[in-house]
Amino acid sequence: MTSNVFEYAPAPESRSIVDIKPSYGLFVDGEFVDGHGTSFKTISPATEEVLSEVAEADQADVDLAVKAARRAHTRVWSRMPGRERAKYLYRIARIIQERGRELAVLESIDNGKPIKESRDVDVPVAAAHFFYYAGWADKLEYSGYGDRSLGVAAQVIPWNFPLLMLAWKIAPALACGNTVVLKPAETTPLTALLFAEICQQADLPPGVVNIITGAGATGQALVGHADVDKVAFTGSTEVGKAIARAVAGTDKRVTLELGGKAANIVFDDAPLDQAIEGIVDGIFFNQGHVCCAGSRLLVQESVAEDVLDRLKRRMATLRLGDPLDKNTDVGAINSAEQLARIRELSDIGEAEGAGRWSAPCELPAHGFWFPPTIFTGVTQAHRIAREEVFGPVLSVLTFRTPAEAIEKANNTPYGLSAGVWTDKGSLILKMAGSLRAGVVWANTFNKFDPTSPFGGYKESGYGREGGRHGLAGYLKGGE
Amino acid sequence: MPPSPTTATAEGAAGQFSDVTRSDASLRGFLHGLPGVDQVGADARAAALGTRSIKTTAKAYALDLAIRMVDLTTLEGQDTHGKVRALAAKAMRPDPSDPTCPATAAVCVYPDMVATAKEVLGDSGVHVAAVATAFPSGRAALDIKLADTRDAVEAGADEIDMVIDRGAFLSGRYLQVFEEIVAVREACARPDGSSAHLKVIFETGELQTYDNVRRASWLAMMAGGHFIKTSTGKVQPAATLPVTMVMLQAVRDFRETTGQMVGVKPAGGIRTAKDAIKYLVLVNEVAGPDWLDPDWFRFGASTLLNELLMQRTKMTTGRYSGPDYFTLD
């Protein structure tokens, strides 16, 4: 039977490759142990189905984990030659590749992101980070920061890229000879727990990597622990500030990777069809749950109408739905709480007089969903132009000259990333030099590579992850 | 609502763009003022669309549509009347064992084979397309190209696949290319007032850059071409996904501007059913579903047809057959 329209039939990736256990403990000193807090449930945001029950680490559990990490650092890991540490990292990288489909499916189930993103971005880039930092492990004396490790690193990561943020944190820490206690976000603990199994499979010495689960209280206990030498956090600016206050006056080293409100700047000579792809990728990739998302579109007035027409036409082709369907472009919002936040800020945008337009896509009946949305007629005075929505919501502003674009782009408390679209190379260089953002992408957006440092200006945090610069946060000579 | 599609008319398009096409300078200004194409971004977008997973009912639909879009082609020095007759028979009944299998859109031959093909195809609905204008190089005087075209039309060709003068295009003589297309379009006219449809071949493997492909697309559309076509099949690379995507963007934008629809034909190098389906995804998501019709999208191919038939048989029977179960023509 054929019809006269090209309807893509469902093409779901099979779930059978993953084995989600009914409950998970904490991974401490190389083994899974019970937690002493109140265990909590993790759900699939696409269906609200309960996936598993996960242990909560209390103060005592945190203490055990830090002790295990300290022992492993003193007795094994910091003494091991770099070339031996590298072998473990290479092994982990290869296992991530070998179990890539399993990790991708699990990530999409627990996080809600489309399988094509977890399959083509999260998992391969996570493996790439381990490969990259494995290469540094025996070359630290050439890093410029010496080769002496800090000790125990307390790492707290967000729910938007659970496995990838884990890799960004753990790979450089281990390469430099540190041991880690890592807390994944409470809504997305499953790939971190699968990573714990991968550490066992790789025969990583016990205590080098410890994974403890829980919410804010667990995180506070971890970063506040007296025997932690380093705190690395990725997440909201609000929590980042609280962490900075908590560690102030101690000799703990800190790196923070926080929020953003990136300007994606389109000049009138830009390659428009590719710019549209970059705008879509910038704000709808991972449902906009991206700290460096291009959430403010700054478009030159002379092409604004054309760009908006093209953008809306393109947005109408976005396929929202089952994260495990290989043709899904936009998945589920990660949690009810985040969905409420996106709705609240969007309603404020409308109340403040901006024009709201959403792609005409049907939202599933269960789970947490928000359609790809743009706001037009937005000015710098609107809250949706200033506050991080962390969802698939784009604010469209216009400018007349490069100077005005720079002024508006920089007029934000954040400074994580920016995008520039123009055919003129000299303008790209001028903009890159004038934008106060850690990353400036030219004629592309949201490109990540382990060799490239990433981090923010101002309220977007401090410290760099990735590349040679990413070693500084984990070596004594990196101060 | 987009304007309702109409077939490009030389008068309509030429009238709308008369300011643009009045001199080499104005034409150059217009073509060079089109938004640029970023090659890296275009390649990435085409590759991303190539990862769409087309299964079950969608795949069955796509395979039948692809068969209906094939311009079954033989363009060899060794072509004979016997070979062309066999090809025409295959075009009408690609799978003799299955009456539900659709016919192809056309057969594509050199002008001297048009009458032979027409004789077999008759009023079957399968068109005869003829390459003309000193195909494949286009290196001949204009009057010879026009005579070549008239000859094919007189022999009964329904469609003319012309090549542009790439030398003139690359040296910036856009007006010459434009006027040549207009002249060939006029040579497609039949005594009864109707006209053969004109496909304009760019030989994108020689134009090389996507900016050039976009400019050539607008040039051909403004000159009244009914179809824009990637390649002759004689130059590598022939059709590619990103080149076809740039052309699909051009026909989409041309309809936004003029209300007129122009077709797209990638030709050469499309060999597998999987590749063909990737092209259909591109059509669907770049130009839009209005182009998912043999009137607006074609595949210039020869070996592709049997690949489509094998996949089609696999869909209906659940088993793969060997190549010996499909006719070789």
PDB file of N, CA and C in Angstrom, chain A residues 52-113:
ATOM      1  N   SER A  52      14.056   3.141  37.223  1.00  0.00           N
ATOM      2  CA  SER A  52      14.825   2.453  38.244  1.00  0.00           C
ATOM      3  C   SER A  52      14.805   3.270  39.533  1.00  0.00           C
ATOM      4  N   GLU A  53      15.220   2.592  40.618  1.00  0.00           N
ATOM      5  CA  GLU A  53      15.344   3.302  41.887  1.00  0.00           C
ATOM      6  C   GLU A  53      16.835   3.431  42.202  1.00  0.00           C
ATOM      7  N   VAL A  54      17.215   4.622  42.593  1.00  0.00           N
ATOM      8  CA  VAL A  54      18.642   4.918  42.727  1.00  0.00           C
ATOM      9  C   VAL A  54      18.927   5.359  44.162  1.00  0.00           C
ATOM     10  N   ALA A  55      20.056   4.892  44.690  1.00  0.00           N
ATOM     11  CA  ALA A  55      20.411   5.211  46.072  1.00  0.00           C
ATOM     12  C   ALA A  55      20.772   6.684  46.224  1.00  0.00           C
ATOM     13  N   GLU A  56      20.507   7.240  47.418  1.00  0.00           N
ATOM     14  CA  GLU A  56      20.950   8.593  47.714  1.00  0.00           C
ATOM     15  C   GLU A  56      22.126   8.509  48.695  1.00  0.00           C
ATOM     16  N   ALA A  57      23.200   9.225  48.345  1.00  0.00           N
ATOM     17  CA  ALA A  57      24.354   9.235  49.238  1.00  0.00           C
ATOM     18  C   ALA A  57      24.162  10.306  50.304  1.00  0.00           C
ATOM     19  N   ASP A  58      24.316   9.907  51.577  1.00  0.00           N
ATOM     20  CA  ASP A  58      24.267  10.921  52.630  1.00  0.00           C
ATOM     21  C   ASP A  58      25.701  11.309  53.011  1.00  0.00           C
ATOM     22  N   GLN A  59      25.822  12.116  54.057  1.00  0.00           N
ATOM     23  CA  GLN A  59      27.132  12.626  54.462  1.00  0.00           C
ATOM     24  C   GLN A  59      28.139  11.488  54.685  1.00  0.00           C
ATOM     25  N   ALA A  60      27.679  10.419  55.331  1.00  0.00           N
ATOM     26  CA  ALA A  60      28.575   9.295  55.633  1.00  0.00           C
ATOM     27  C   ALA A  60      29.019   8.596  54.349  1.00  0.00           C
ATOM     28  N   ASP A  61      28.079   8.461  53.391  1.00  0.00           N
ATOM     29  CA  ASP A  61      28.439   7.826  52.117  1.00  0.00           C
ATOM     30  C   ASP A  61      29.458   8.675  51.362  1.00  0.00           C
ATOM     31  N   VAL A  62      29.233   9.988  51.403  1.00  0.00           N
ATOM     32  CA  VAL A  62      30.163  10.893  50.740  1.00  0.00           C
ATOM     33  C   VAL A  62      31.547  10.738  51.358  1.00  0.00           C
ATOM     34  N   ASP A  63      31.563  10.639  52.669  1.00  0.00           N
ATOM     35  CA  ASP A  63      32.828  10.500  53.381  1.00  0.00           C
ATOM     36  C   ASP A  63      33.557   9.216  52.959  1.00  0.00           C
ATOM     37  N   LEU A  64      32.798   8.110  52.852  1.00  0.00           N
ATOM     38  CA  LEU A  64      33.401   6.848  52.420  1.00  0.00           C
ATOM     39  C   LEU A  64      33.978   6.974  51.017  1.00  0.00           C
ATOM     40  N   ALA A  65      33.234   7.643  50.160  1.00  0.00           N
ATOM     41  CA  ALA A  65      33.678   7.781  48.773  1.00  0.00           C
ATOM     42  C   ALA A  65      34.948   8.621  48.702  1.00  0.00           C
ATOM     43  N   VAL A  66      34.983   9.723  49.457  1.00  0.00           N
ATOM     44  CA  VAL A  66      36.175  10.587  49.437  1.00  0.00           C
ATOM     45  C   VAL A  66      37.372   9.840  50.030  1.00  0.00           C
ATOM     46  N   LYS A  67      37.110   9.071  51.091  1.00  0.00           N
ATOM     47  CA  LYS A  67      38.202   8.280  51.692  1.00  0.00           C
ATOM     48  C   LYS A  67      38.760   7.274  50.687  1.00  0.00           C
ATOM     49  N   ALA A  68      37.838   6.607  49.971  1.00  0.00           N
ATOM     50  CA  ALA A  68      38.276   5.621  48.972  1.00  0.00           C
ATOM     51  C   ALA A  68      39.125   6.305  47.904  1.00  0.00           C
ATOM     52  N   ALA A  69      38.659   7.494  47.478  1.00  0.00           N
ATOM     53  CA  ALA A  69      39.395   8.232  46.448  1.00  0.00           C
ATOM     54  C   ALA A  69      40.768   8.646  46.978  1.00  0.00           C
ATOM     55  N   ARG A  70      40.827   9.074  48.242  1.00  0.00           N
ATOM     56  CA  ARG A  70      42.097   9.487  48.837  1.00  0.00           C
ATOM     57  C   ARG A  70      43.080   8.303  48.894  1.00  0.00           C
ATOM     58  N   ARG A  71      42.570   7.169  49.358  1.00  0.00           N
ATOM     59  CA  ARG A  71      43.436   5.981  49.417  1.00  0.00           C
ATOM     60  C   ARG A  71      43.976   5.631  48.032  1.00  0.00           C
ATOM     61  N   ALA A  72      43.065   5.618  47.066  1.00  0.00           N
ATOM     62  CA  ALA A  72      43.474   5.244  45.708  1.00  0.00           C
ATOM     63  C   ALA A  72      44.493   6.236  45.166  1.00  0.00           C
ATOM     64  N   HIS A  73      44.322   7.507  45.520  1.00  0.00           N
ATOM     65  CA  HIS A  73      45.263   8.520  45.031  1.00  0.00           C
ATOM     66  C   HIS A  73      46.644   8.307  45.649  1.00  0.00           C
ATOM     67  N   THR A  74      46.652   8.132  46.980  1.00  0.00           N
ATOM     68  CA  THR A  74      47.924   8.034  47.682  1.00  0.00           C
ATOM     69  C   THR A  74      48.676   6.747  47.351  1.00  0.00           C
ATOM     70  N   ARG A  75      47.913   5.652  47.334  1.00  0.00           N
ATOM     71  CA  ARG A  75      48.591   4.351  47.229  1.00  0.00           C
ATOM     72  C   ARG A  75      48.827   3.918  45.779  1.00  0.00           C
ATOM     73  N   VAL A  76      47.938   4.289  44.876  1.00  0.00           N
ATOM     74  CA  VAL A  76      48.016   3.705  43.536  1.00  0.00           C
ATOM     75  C   VAL A  76      48.177   4.749  42.425  1.00  0.00           C
ATOM     76  N   TRP A  77      47.156   5.586  42.291  1.00  0.00           N
ATOM     77  CA  TRP A  77      47.009   6.333  41.039  1.00  0.00           C
ATOM     78  C   TRP A  77      48.074   7.414  40.870  1.00  0.00           C
ATOM     79  N   SER A  78      48.386   8.144  41.934  1.00  0.00           N
ATOM     80  CA  SER A  78      49.356   9.229  41.770  1.00  0.00           C
ATOM     81  C   SER A  78      50.766   8.677  41.610  1.00  0.00           C
ATOM     82  N   ARG A  79      50.978   7.425  42.028  1.00  0.00           N
ATOM     83  CA  ARG A  79      52.310   6.824  41.912  1.00  0.00           C
ATOM     84  C   ARG A  79      52.503   6.119  40.577  1.00  0.00           C
ATOM     85  N   MET A  80      51.400   5.840  39.938  1.00  0.00           N
ATOM     86  CA  MET A  80      51.480   5.064  38.697  1.00  0.00           C
ATOM     87  C   MET A  80      52.084   5.941  37.600  1.00  0.00           C
ATOM     88  N   PRO A  81      53.028   5.405  36.811  1.00  0.00           N
ATOM     89  CA  PRO A  81      53.570   6.216  35.714  1.00  0.00           C
ATOM     90  C   PRO A  81      52.465   6.626  34.747  1.00  0.00           C
ATOM     91  N   GLY A  82      52.623   7.801  34.168  1.00  0.00           N
ATOM     92  CA  GLY A  82      51.598   8.320  33.254  1.00  0.00           C
ATOM     93  C   GLY A  82      51.265   7.343  32.131  1.00  0.00           C
ATOM     94  N   ARG A  83      52.274   6.663  31.611  1.00  0.00           N
ATOM     95  CA  ARG A  83      51.991   5.765  30.491  1.00  0.00           C
ATOM     96  C   ARG A  83      51.106   4.597  30.910  1.00  0.00           C
ATOM     97  N   GLU A  84      51.171   4.231  32.220  1.00  0.00           N
ATOM     98  CA  GLU A  84      50.288   3.156  32.708  1.00  0.00           C
ATOM     99  C   GLU A  84      48.862   3.679  32.897  1.00  0.00           C
ATOM    100  N   ARG A  85      48.751   4.908  33.441  1.00  0.00           N
ATOM    101  CA  ARG A  85      47.408   5.500  33.565  1.00  0.00           C
ATOM    102  C   ARG A  85      46.760   5.603  32.191  1.00  0.00           C
ATOM    103  N   ALA A  86      47.585   5.962  31.198  1.00  0.00           N
ATOM    104  CA  ALA A  86      47.059   6.118  29.838  1.00  0.00           C
ATOM    105  C   ALA A  86      46.414   4.835  29.345  1.00  0.00           C
ATOM    106  N   LYS A  87      47.003   3.708  29.694  1.00  0.00           N
ATOM    107  CA  LYS A  87      46.445   2.432  29.226  1.00  0.00           C
ATOM    108  C   LYS A  87      45.003   2.256  29.704  1.00  0.00           C
ATOM    109  N   TYR A  88      44.768   2.644  30.973  1.00  0.00           N
ATOM    110  CA  TYR A  88      43.400   2.527  31.486  1.00  0.00           C
ATOM    111  C   TYR A  88      42.443   3.460  30.732  1.00  0.00           C
ATOM    112  N   LEU A  89      42.945   4.681  30.477  1.00  0.00           N
ATOM    113  CA  LEU A  89      42.069   5.638  29.786  1.00  0.00           C
ATOM    114  C   LEU A  89      41.764   5.172  28.364  1.00  0.00           C
ATOM    115  N   TYR A  90      42.784   4.654  27.686  1.00  0.00           N
ATOM    116  CA  TYR A  90      42.532   4.121  26.337  1.00  0.00           C
ATOM    117  C   TYR A  90      41.522   2.984  26.396  1.00  0.00           C
ATOM    118  N   ARG A  91      41.682   2.152  27.423  1.00  0.00           N
ATOM    119  CA  ARG A  91      40.779   1.004  27.557  1.00  0.00           C
ATOM    120  C   ARG A  91      39.335   1.474  27.768  1.00  0.00           C
ATOM    121  N   ILE A  92      39.190   2.477  28.639  1.00  0.00           N
ATOM    122  CA  ILE A  92      37.847   3.022  28.876  1.00  0.00           C
ATOM    123  C   ILE A  92      37.271   3.609  27.574  1.00  0.00           C
ATOM    124  N   ALA A  93      38.105   4.338  26.841  1.00  0.00           N
ATOM    125  CA  ALA A  93      37.635   4.940  25.586  1.00  0.00           C
ATOM    126  C   ALA A  93      37.146   3.864  24.619  1.00  0.00           C
ATOM    127  N   ARG A  94      37.918   2.798  24.526  1.00  0.00           N
ATOM    128  CA  ARG A  94      37.522   1.729  23.597  1.00  0.00           C
ATOM    129  C   ARG A  94      36.245   1.036  24.055  1.00  0.00           C
ATOM    130  N   ILE A  95      36.092   0.856  25.359  1.00  0.00           N
ATOM    131  CA  ILE A  95      34.859   0.201  25.845  1.00  0.00           C
ATOM    132  C   ILE A  95      33.654   1.114  25.583  1.00  0.00           C
ATOM    133  N   ILE A  96      33.854   2.433  25.743  1.00  0.00           N
ATOM    134  CA  ILE A  96      32.753   3.354  25.426  1.00  0.00           C
ATOM    135  C   ILE A  96      32.341   3.185  23.968  1.00  0.00           C
ATOM    136  N   GLN A  97      33.326   3.043  23.085  1.00  0.00           N
ATOM    137  CA  GLN A  97      32.993   2.836  21.671  1.00  0.00           C
ATOM    138  C   GLN A  97      32.290   1.506  21.461  1.00  0.00           C
ATOM    139  N   GLU A  98      32.844   0.453  22.082  1.00  0.00           N
ATOM    140  CA  GLU A  98      32.267  -0.879  21.896  1.00  0.00           C
ATOM    141  C   GLU A  98      30.833  -0.936  22.412  1.00  0.00           C
ATOM    142  N   ARG A  99      30.597  -0.258  23.531  1.00  0.00           N
ATOM    143  CA  ARG A  99      29.250  -0.287  24.118  1.00  0.00           C
ATOM    144  C   ARG A  99      28.482   0.983  23.749  1.00  0.00           C
ATOM    145  N   GLY A 100      28.863   1.576  22.635  1.00  0.00           N
ATOM    146  CA  GLY A 100      28.295   2.865  22.236  1.00  0.00           C
ATOM    147  C   GLY A 100      26.790   2.842  22.057  1.00  0.00           C
ATOM    148  N   ARG A 101      26.294   1.787  21.439  1.00  0.00           N
ATOM    149  CA  ARG A 101      24.851   1.754  21.182  1.00  0.00           C
ATOM    150  C   ARG A 101      24.084   1.640  22.492  1.00  0.00           C
ATOM    151  N   GLU A 102      24.632   0.830  23.390  1.00  0.00           N
ATOM    152  CA  GLU A 102      24.011   0.656  24.713  1.00  0.00           C
ATOM    153  C   GLU A 102      23.970   1.991  25.466  1.00  0.00           C
ATOM    154  N   LEU A 103      25.104   2.689  25.457  1.00  0.00           N
ATOM    155  CA  LEU A 103      25.166   3.990  26.142  1.00  0.00           C
ATOM    156  C   LEU A 103      24.206   4.984  25.504  1.00  0.00           C
ATOM    157  N   ALA A 104      24.151   4.980  24.167  1.00  0.00           N
ATOM    158  CA  ALA A 104      23.300   5.952  23.472  1.00  0.00           C
ATOM    159  C   ALA A 104      21.829   5.708  23.778  1.00  0.00           C
ATOM    160  N   VAL A 105      21.432   4.440  23.738  1.00  0.00           N
ATOM    161  CA  VAL A 105      20.018   4.126  24.001  1.00  0.00           C
ATOM    162  C   VAL A 105      19.671   4.491  25.445  1.00  0.00           C
ATOM    163  N   LEU A 106      20.562   4.129  26.374  1.00  0.00           N
ATOM    164  CA  LEU A 106      20.294   4.425  27.781  1.00  0.00           C
ATOM    165  C   LEU A 106      20.220   5.936  28.014  1.00  0.00           C
ATOM    166  N   GLU A 107      21.120   6.672  27.376  1.00  0.00           N
ATOM    167  CA  GLU A 107      21.118   8.132  27.533  1.00  0.00           C
ATOM    168  C   GLU A 107      19.796   8.723  27.024  1.00  0.00           C
ATOM    169  N   SER A 108      19.351   8.245  25.879  1.00  0.00           N
ATOM    170  CA  SER A 108      18.100   8.777  25.325  1.00  0.00           C
ATOM    171  C   SER A 108      16.899   8.421  26.187  1.00  0.00           C
ATOM    172  N   ILE A 109      16.923   7.222  26.773  1.00  0.00           N
ATOM    173  CA  ILE A 109      15.798   6.818  27.626  1.00  0.00           C
ATOM    174  C   ILE A 109      15.760   7.680  28.887  1.00  0.00           C
ATOM    175  N   ASP A 110      16.909   7.885  29.520  1.00  0.00           N
ATOM    176  CA  ASP A 110      16.944   8.552  30.823  1.00  0.00           C
ATOM    177  C   ASP A 110      16.869  10.071  30.691  1.00  0.00           C
ATOM    178  N   ASN A 111      17.435  10.593  29.589  1.00  0.00           N
ATOM    179  CA  ASN A 111      17.521  12.046  29.432  1.00  0.00           C
ATOM    180  C   ASN A 111      16.404  12.614  28.556  1.00  0.00           C
ATOM    181  N   GLY A 112      15.957  11.832  27.555  1.00  0.00           N
ATOM    182  CA  GLY A 112      14.915  12.323  26.645  1.00  0.00           C
ATOM    183  C   GLY A 112      15.439  12.878  25.354  1.00  0.00           C
ATOM    184  N   LYS A 113      16.773  12.881  25.190  1.00  0.00           N
ATOM    185  CA  LYS A 113      17.333  13.460  23.961  1.00  0.00           C
ATOM    186  C   LYS A 113      17.213  12.473  22.800  1.00  0.00           C
TER     187      LYS A 113
END
